[in-house]
Amino acid sequence: MDNAGLLEELQQKLEAAYKTLPLATQKTDIVHGEGDSRAKIMCIGEAPGREEALQRRPFVGRSGKLLRKVLEEVGLPPAKVFISNIVKVRPPENRDPTPIEIAAYRPYLNQELEILKPEIIVTLGRFSMAKFLPEVKISAVHGRLHKVQWEGVDIFVLPMYHPAAALRSSRMMESFIADFKKIPKILTWIKEQRGTESLKQGIKEILF
Ligand code: URA
């Protein structure tokens, strides 16, 4: 089965399990990941907001529009990446997801990752960053490429501020845009490094 089929199967599994999942009161509360099933880049946010819950699509509200615009501006049309969330149902009043909620949805996000095997994971905000980089502060590491071991595999993680934070202050907005502008250079660097020694050594935090 191809990735699109595997993702479809996963979405059906998630909907079938809605009664066992926190926050979901019906199947249609679930907002699945979307985008290119063969994407090399996966963006992971926190949880759907009001607009996302209404449209059943991730990142389509105010912060989503900003995310999609900056992706486009750095040569990554949103349809070419895969966009998802750590929690797949909107928390009431858009409050932060709890550790129990994050844990309940973890197997589904992990399966998305296993199917897609993205080259780079762009985390949006501290909750998705904590999945891969649990001991860091976002203010210290945003926009810096990291190589981490996750489930026994080396992956690149690029932690970014959440677009909602960028919308709250012009200083954050500048930072957010500057971090995204690094992506083309990072992609070129990864391509050049593939198969070389520096990539094989267990470097934890890298470069940019
Ligand atoms: N914020 C998120 O983290 N995810 C969305 O899908 C929308 C807003």
mmCIF file of C-alpha atoms and ligand atoms in Angstrom:
data_model
loop_
_atom_site.group_PDB
_atom_site.id
_atom_site.type_symbol
_atom_site.label_atom_id
_atom_site.label_comp_id
_atom_site.label_asym_id
_atom_site.label_seq_id
_atom_site.Cartn_x
_atom_site.Cartn_y
_atom_site.Cartn_z
ATOM 1 C CA MET A 1 0.000 0.000 0.000
ATOM 2 C CA ASP A 2 1.310 3.498 -0.746
ATOM 3 C CA ASN A 3 1.622 6.268 1.848
ATOM 4 C CA ALA A 4 -1.711 7.820 0.899
ATOM 5 C CA GLY A 5 -3.441 4.471 1.507
ATOM 6 C CA LEU A 6 -1.622 3.939 4.792
ATOM 7 C CA LEU A 7 -2.598 7.422 5.988
ATOM 8 C CA GLU A 8 -6.193 6.809 5.000
ATOM 9 C CA GLU A 9 -6.167 3.543 6.951
ATOM 10 C CA LEU A 10 -4.694 5.311 9.970
ATOM 11 C CA GLN A 11 -7.377 8.021 9.830
ATOM 12 C CA GLN A 12 -10.096 5.402 9.801
ATOM 13 C CA LYS A 13 -8.469 3.689 12.788
ATOM 14 C CA LEU A 14 -8.354 6.987 14.672
ATOM 15 C CA GLU A 15 -12.005 7.750 13.952
ATOM 16 C CA ALA A 16 -13.041 4.248 14.987
ATOM 17 C CA ALA A 17 -11.285 4.781 18.332
ATOM 18 C CA TYR A 18 -12.819 8.190 19.109
ATOM 19 C CA LYS A 19 -14.756 6.934 22.135
ATOM 20 C CA THR A 20 -11.495 5.935 23.820
ATOM 21 C CA LEU A 21 -9.840 9.293 23.174
ATOM 22 C CA PRO A 22 -9.933 12.403 25.364
ATOM 23 C CA LEU A 23 -11.652 15.539 23.999
ATOM 24 C CA ALA A 24 -13.516 13.688 21.230
ATOM 25 C CA THR A 25 -17.268 13.378 21.596
ATOM 26 C CA GLN A 26 -17.874 12.329 17.998
ATOM 27 C CA LYS A 27 -15.818 11.078 15.055
ATOM 28 C CA THR A 28 -16.082 14.395 13.289
ATOM 29 C CA ASP A 29 -14.269 16.185 16.131
ATOM 30 C CA ILE A 30 -11.056 14.690 14.842
ATOM 31 C CA VAL A 31 -8.815 16.865 12.674
ATOM 32 C CA HIS A 32 -6.397 14.719 10.714
ATOM 33 C CA GLY A 33 -2.999 15.669 9.346
ATOM 34 C CA GLU A 34 -3.049 16.776 5.705
ATOM 35 C CA GLY A 35 -0.752 17.438 2.782
ATOM 36 C CA ASP A 36 1.611 15.511 0.553
ATOM 37 C CA SER A 37 1.737 11.863 1.625
ATOM 38 C CA ARG A 38 5.305 11.739 0.279
ATOM 39 C CA ALA A 39 6.420 15.004 1.862
ATOM 40 C CA LYS A 40 9.997 15.323 3.060
ATOM 41 C CA ILE A 41 8.950 18.033 5.505
ATOM 42 C CA MET A 42 6.394 17.609 8.222
ATOM 43 C CA CYS A 43 5.111 20.506 10.342
ATOM 44 C CA ILE A 44 3.687 19.587 13.725
ATOM 45 C CA GLY A 45 1.548 21.977 15.753
ATOM 46 C CA GLU A 46 -0.248 21.689 19.048
ATOM 47 C CA ALA A 47 -3.965 21.068 18.594
ATOM 48 C CA PRO A 48 -6.751 22.318 16.343
ATOM 49 C CA GLY A 49 -8.432 25.622 17.168
ATOM 50 C CA ARG A 50 -11.977 26.767 16.451
ATOM 51 C CA GLU A 51 -11.618 27.223 12.717
ATOM 52 C CA GLU A 52 -9.706 23.951 12.342
ATOM 53 C CA ALA A 53 -12.462 22.090 14.228
ATOM 54 C CA LEU A 54 -15.109 23.656 11.975
ATOM 55 C CA GLN A 55 -13.309 22.879 8.730
ATOM 56 C CA ARG A 56 -11.704 19.637 9.984
ATOM 57 C CA ARG A 57 -8.358 20.782 8.584
ATOM 58 C CA PRO A 58 -5.165 21.669 10.472
ATOM 59 C CA PHE A 59 -3.865 25.231 10.469
ATOM 60 C CA VAL A 60 -6.594 27.013 8.544
ATOM 61 C CA GLY A 61 -7.393 29.740 11.095
ATOM 62 C CA ARG A 62 -5.427 32.938 11.685
ATOM 63 C CA SER A 63 -2.171 31.283 12.713
ATOM 64 C CA GLY A 64 -2.593 28.673 9.991
ATOM 65 C CA LYS A 65 -2.864 31.357 7.342
ATOM 66 C CA LEU A 66 0.404 32.841 8.576
ATOM 67 C CA LEU A 67 2.082 29.424 8.581
ATOM 68 C CA ARG A 68 0.893 28.627 5.058
ATOM 69 C CA LYS A 69 2.021 32.050 3.805
ATOM 70 C CA VAL A 70 5.556 31.779 5.179
ATOM 71 C CA LEU A 71 5.892 28.215 3.893
ATOM 72 C CA GLU A 72 4.896 29.406 0.432
ATOM 73 C CA GLU A 73 7.352 32.310 0.672
ATOM 74 C CA VAL A 74 10.284 29.989 1.338
ATOM 75 C CA GLY A 75 9.426 27.797 -1.624
ATOM 76 C CA LEU A 76 7.357 25.200 0.202
ATOM 77 C CA PRO A 77 3.767 25.310 -1.015
ATOM 78 C CA PRO A 78 1.673 23.894 1.855
ATOM 79 C CA ALA A 79 0.427 21.123 -0.441
ATOM 80 C CA LYS A 80 4.035 19.889 -0.703
ATOM 81 C CA VAL A 81 4.495 19.449 3.044
ATOM 82 C CA PHE A 82 2.522 17.451 5.581
ATOM 83 C CA ILE A 83 0.866 19.437 8.368
ATOM 84 C CA SER A 84 -0.331 17.798 11.560
ATOM 85 C CA ASN A 85 -0.830 18.251 15.294
ATOM 86 C CA ILE A 86 0.177 16.379 18.432
ATOM 87 C CA VAL A 87 -3.431 16.392 19.662
ATOM 88 C CA LYS A 88 -6.109 15.842 17.025
ATOM 89 C CA VAL A 89 -9.163 17.373 18.728
ATOM 90 C CA ARG A 90 -9.680 20.969 19.836
ATOM 91 C CA PRO A 91 -9.243 21.467 23.611
ATOM 92 C CA PRO A 92 -12.018 23.603 25.163
ATOM 93 C CA GLU A 93 -11.325 27.354 24.986
ATOM 94 C CA ASN A 94 -8.107 26.472 23.132
ATOM 95 C CA ARG A 95 -6.392 25.696 26.420
ATOM 96 C CA ASP A 96 -3.012 23.936 26.417
ATOM 97 C CA PRO A 97 -3.245 20.186 25.860
ATOM 98 C CA THR A 98 -2.648 18.134 29.011
ATOM 99 C CA PRO A 99 0.018 15.420 29.296
ATOM 100 C CA ILE A 100 -2.787 12.807 29.309
ATOM 101 C CA GLU A 101 -4.234 14.174 26.065
ATOM 102 C CA ILE A 102 -0.822 14.324 24.428
ATOM 103 C CA ALA A 103 -0.124 10.722 25.466
ATOM 104 C CA ALA A 104 -3.499 9.501 24.176
ATOM 105 C CA TYR A 105 -2.902 10.881 20.673
ATOM 106 C CA ARG A 106 0.804 9.981 20.601
ATOM 107 C CA PRO A 107 0.407 6.583 18.869
ATOM 108 C CA TYR A 108 -1.396 8.252 15.966
ATOM 109 C CA LEU A 109 1.205 10.957 15.494
ATOM 110 C CA ASN A 110 3.916 8.311 15.750
ATOM 111 C CA GLN A 111 2.236 6.314 13.007
ATOM 112 C CA GLU A 112 2.043 9.382 10.788
ATOM 113 C CA LEU A 113 5.775 9.791 11.315
ATOM 114 C CA GLU A 114 6.435 6.134 10.555
ATOM 115 C CA ILE A 115 4.442 6.317 7.324
ATOM 116 C CA LEU A 116 5.906 9.602 6.092
ATOM 117 C CA LYS A 117 9.468 9.227 7.373
ATOM 118 C CA PRO A 118 10.018 12.963 6.877
ATOM 119 C CA GLU A 119 13.530 14.269 6.372
ATOM 120 C CA ILE A 120 12.849 17.297 8.547
ATOM 121 C CA ILE A 121 10.301 17.835 11.249
ATOM 122 C CA VAL A 122 9.371 21.459 11.842
ATOM 123 C CA THR A 123 7.881 21.747 15.304
ATOM 124 C CA LEU A 124 5.580 24.698 15.960
ATOM 125 C CA GLY A 125 5.588 25.791 19.580
ATOM 126 C CA ARG A 126 6.845 24.156 22.737
ATOM 127 C CA PHE A 127 4.470 21.200 22.942
ATOM 128 C CA SER A 128 5.494 19.563 19.694
ATOM 129 C CA MET A 129 9.123 20.576 20.271
ATOM 130 C CA ALA A 130 9.078 18.729 23.610
ATOM 131 C CA LYS A 131 8.315 15.473 21.809
ATOM 132 C CA PHE A 132 11.789 15.478 20.265
ATOM 133 C CA LEU A 133 13.748 17.957 22.379
ATOM 134 C CA PRO A 134 12.369 17.588 25.887
ATOM 135 C CA GLU A 135 15.066 19.442 27.762
ATOM 136 C CA VAL A 136 15.409 22.697 25.876
ATOM 137 C CA LYS A 137 13.811 26.108 25.979
ATOM 138 C CA ILE A 138 12.240 27.310 22.768
ATOM 139 C CA SER A 139 13.672 30.808 23.201
ATOM 140 C CA ALA A 140 17.179 29.314 23.155
ATOM 141 C CA VAL A 141 16.837 26.916 20.224
ATOM 142 C CA HIS A 142 14.222 28.244 17.789
ATOM 143 C CA GLY A 143 15.379 28.261 14.180
ATOM 144 C CA ARG A 144 18.325 25.955 14.911
ATOM 145 C CA LEU A 145 18.531 22.592 13.215
ATOM 146 C CA HIS A 146 18.918 19.618 15.533
ATOM 147 C CA LYS A 147 19.689 16.026 14.811
ATOM 148 C CA VAL A 148 18.086 13.712 17.316
ATOM 149 C CA GLN A 149 17.633 10.013 17.754
ATOM 150 C CA TRP A 150 13.960 9.201 17.743
ATOM 151 C CA GLU A 151 12.759 5.599 17.974
ATOM 152 C CA GLY A 152 16.271 4.489 16.999
ATOM 153 C CA VAL A 153 16.434 6.614 13.858
ATOM 154 C CA ASP A 154 18.343 9.859 13.279
ATOM 155 C CA ILE A 155 16.026 12.678 12.333
ATOM 156 C CA PHE A 156 16.354 16.400 11.822
ATOM 157 C CA VAL A 157 14.176 18.630 13.929
ATOM 158 C CA LEU A 158 13.779 22.346 13.378
ATOM 159 C CA PRO A 159 12.007 23.943 16.334
ATOM 160 C CA MET A 160 10.043 27.067 15.471
ATOM 161 C CA TYR A 161 7.890 29.427 17.477
ATOM 162 C CA HIS A 162 4.174 28.773 17.123
ATOM 163 C CA PRO A 163 2.600 31.128 14.539
ATOM 164 C CA ALA A 164 0.077 32.229 17.194
ATOM 165 C CA ALA A 165 3.024 33.592 19.218
ATOM 166 C CA ALA A 166 4.256 35.441 16.122
ATOM 167 C CA LEU A 167 0.836 37.055 15.790
ATOM 168 C CA ARG A 168 1.059 38.365 19.345
ATOM 169 C CA SER A 169 4.160 40.547 18.979
ATOM 170 C CA SER A 170 6.148 42.149 16.186
ATOM 171 C CA ARG A 171 9.410 40.971 17.732
ATOM 172 C CA MET A 172 8.228 37.353 17.632
ATOM 173 C CA MET A 173 6.938 37.832 14.104
ATOM 174 C CA GLU A 174 10.394 38.978 12.959
ATOM 175 C CA SER A 175 11.999 35.969 14.597
ATOM 176 C CA PHE A 176 9.399 33.586 13.177
ATOM 177 C CA ILE A 177 9.890 34.834 9.616
ATOM 178 C CA ALA A 178 13.700 34.896 9.929
ATOM 179 C CA ASP A 179 13.664 31.269 11.145
ATOM 180 C CA PHE A 180 11.536 30.115 8.227
ATOM 181 C CA LYS A 181 13.823 31.920 5.774
ATOM 182 C CA LYS A 182 16.612 29.562 6.872
ATOM 183 C CA ILE A 183 14.774 26.515 5.540
ATOM 184 C CA PRO A 184 16.055 26.562 1.916
ATOM 185 C CA LYS A 185 19.671 26.797 3.144
ATOM 186 C CA ILE A 186 19.065 23.999 5.636
ATOM 187 C CA LEU A 187 17.558 21.756 2.950
ATOM 188 C CA THR A 188 20.577 22.333 0.704
ATOM 189 C CA TRP A 189 22.926 21.592 3.586
ATOM 190 C CA ILE A 190 21.142 18.341 4.399
ATOM 191 C CA LYS A 191 21.318 17.261 0.766
ATOM 192 C CA GLU A 192 25.061 17.960 0.684
ATOM 193 C CA GLN A 193 25.706 16.140 3.938
ATOM 194 C CA ARG A 194 23.724 13.007 3.103
ATOM 195 C CA GLY A 195 25.962 9.988 3.400
ATOM 196 C CA THR A 196 28.964 11.952 4.678
ATOM 197 C CA GLU A 197 30.704 11.222 7.967
ATOM 198 C CA SER A 198 29.461 14.318 9.757
ATOM 199 C CA LEU A 199 25.940 13.071 9.354
ATOM 200 C CA LYS A 200 26.752 9.631 10.655
ATOM 201 C CA GLN A 201 28.392 10.849 13.854
ATOM 202 C CA GLY A 202 25.946 11.341 16.667
ATOM 203 C CA ILE A 203 25.886 15.128 16.561
ATOM 204 C CA LYS A 204 23.070 16.346 18.741
ATOM 205 C CA GLU A 205 22.736 19.990 17.996
ATOM 206 C CA ILE A 206 23.806 21.523 14.788
ATOM 207 C CA LEU A 207 24.732 24.589 12.964
ATOM 208 C CA PHE A 208 22.232 27.070 11.750
HETATM 209 N N1 URA B 1 -2.721 25.797 16.213
HETATM 210 C C1 URA B 1 -2.195 24.553 16.184
HETATM 211 O O1 URA B 1 -1.276 24.241 16.926
HETATM 212 N N2 URA B 1 -2.710 23.695 15.309
HETATM 213 C C2 URA B 1 -3.668 23.999 14.454
HETATM 214 O O2 URA B 1 -4.065 23.145 13.668
HETATM 215 C C3 URA B 1 -4.195 25.292 14.512
HETATM 216 C C4 URA B 1 -3.712 26.186 15.390
#
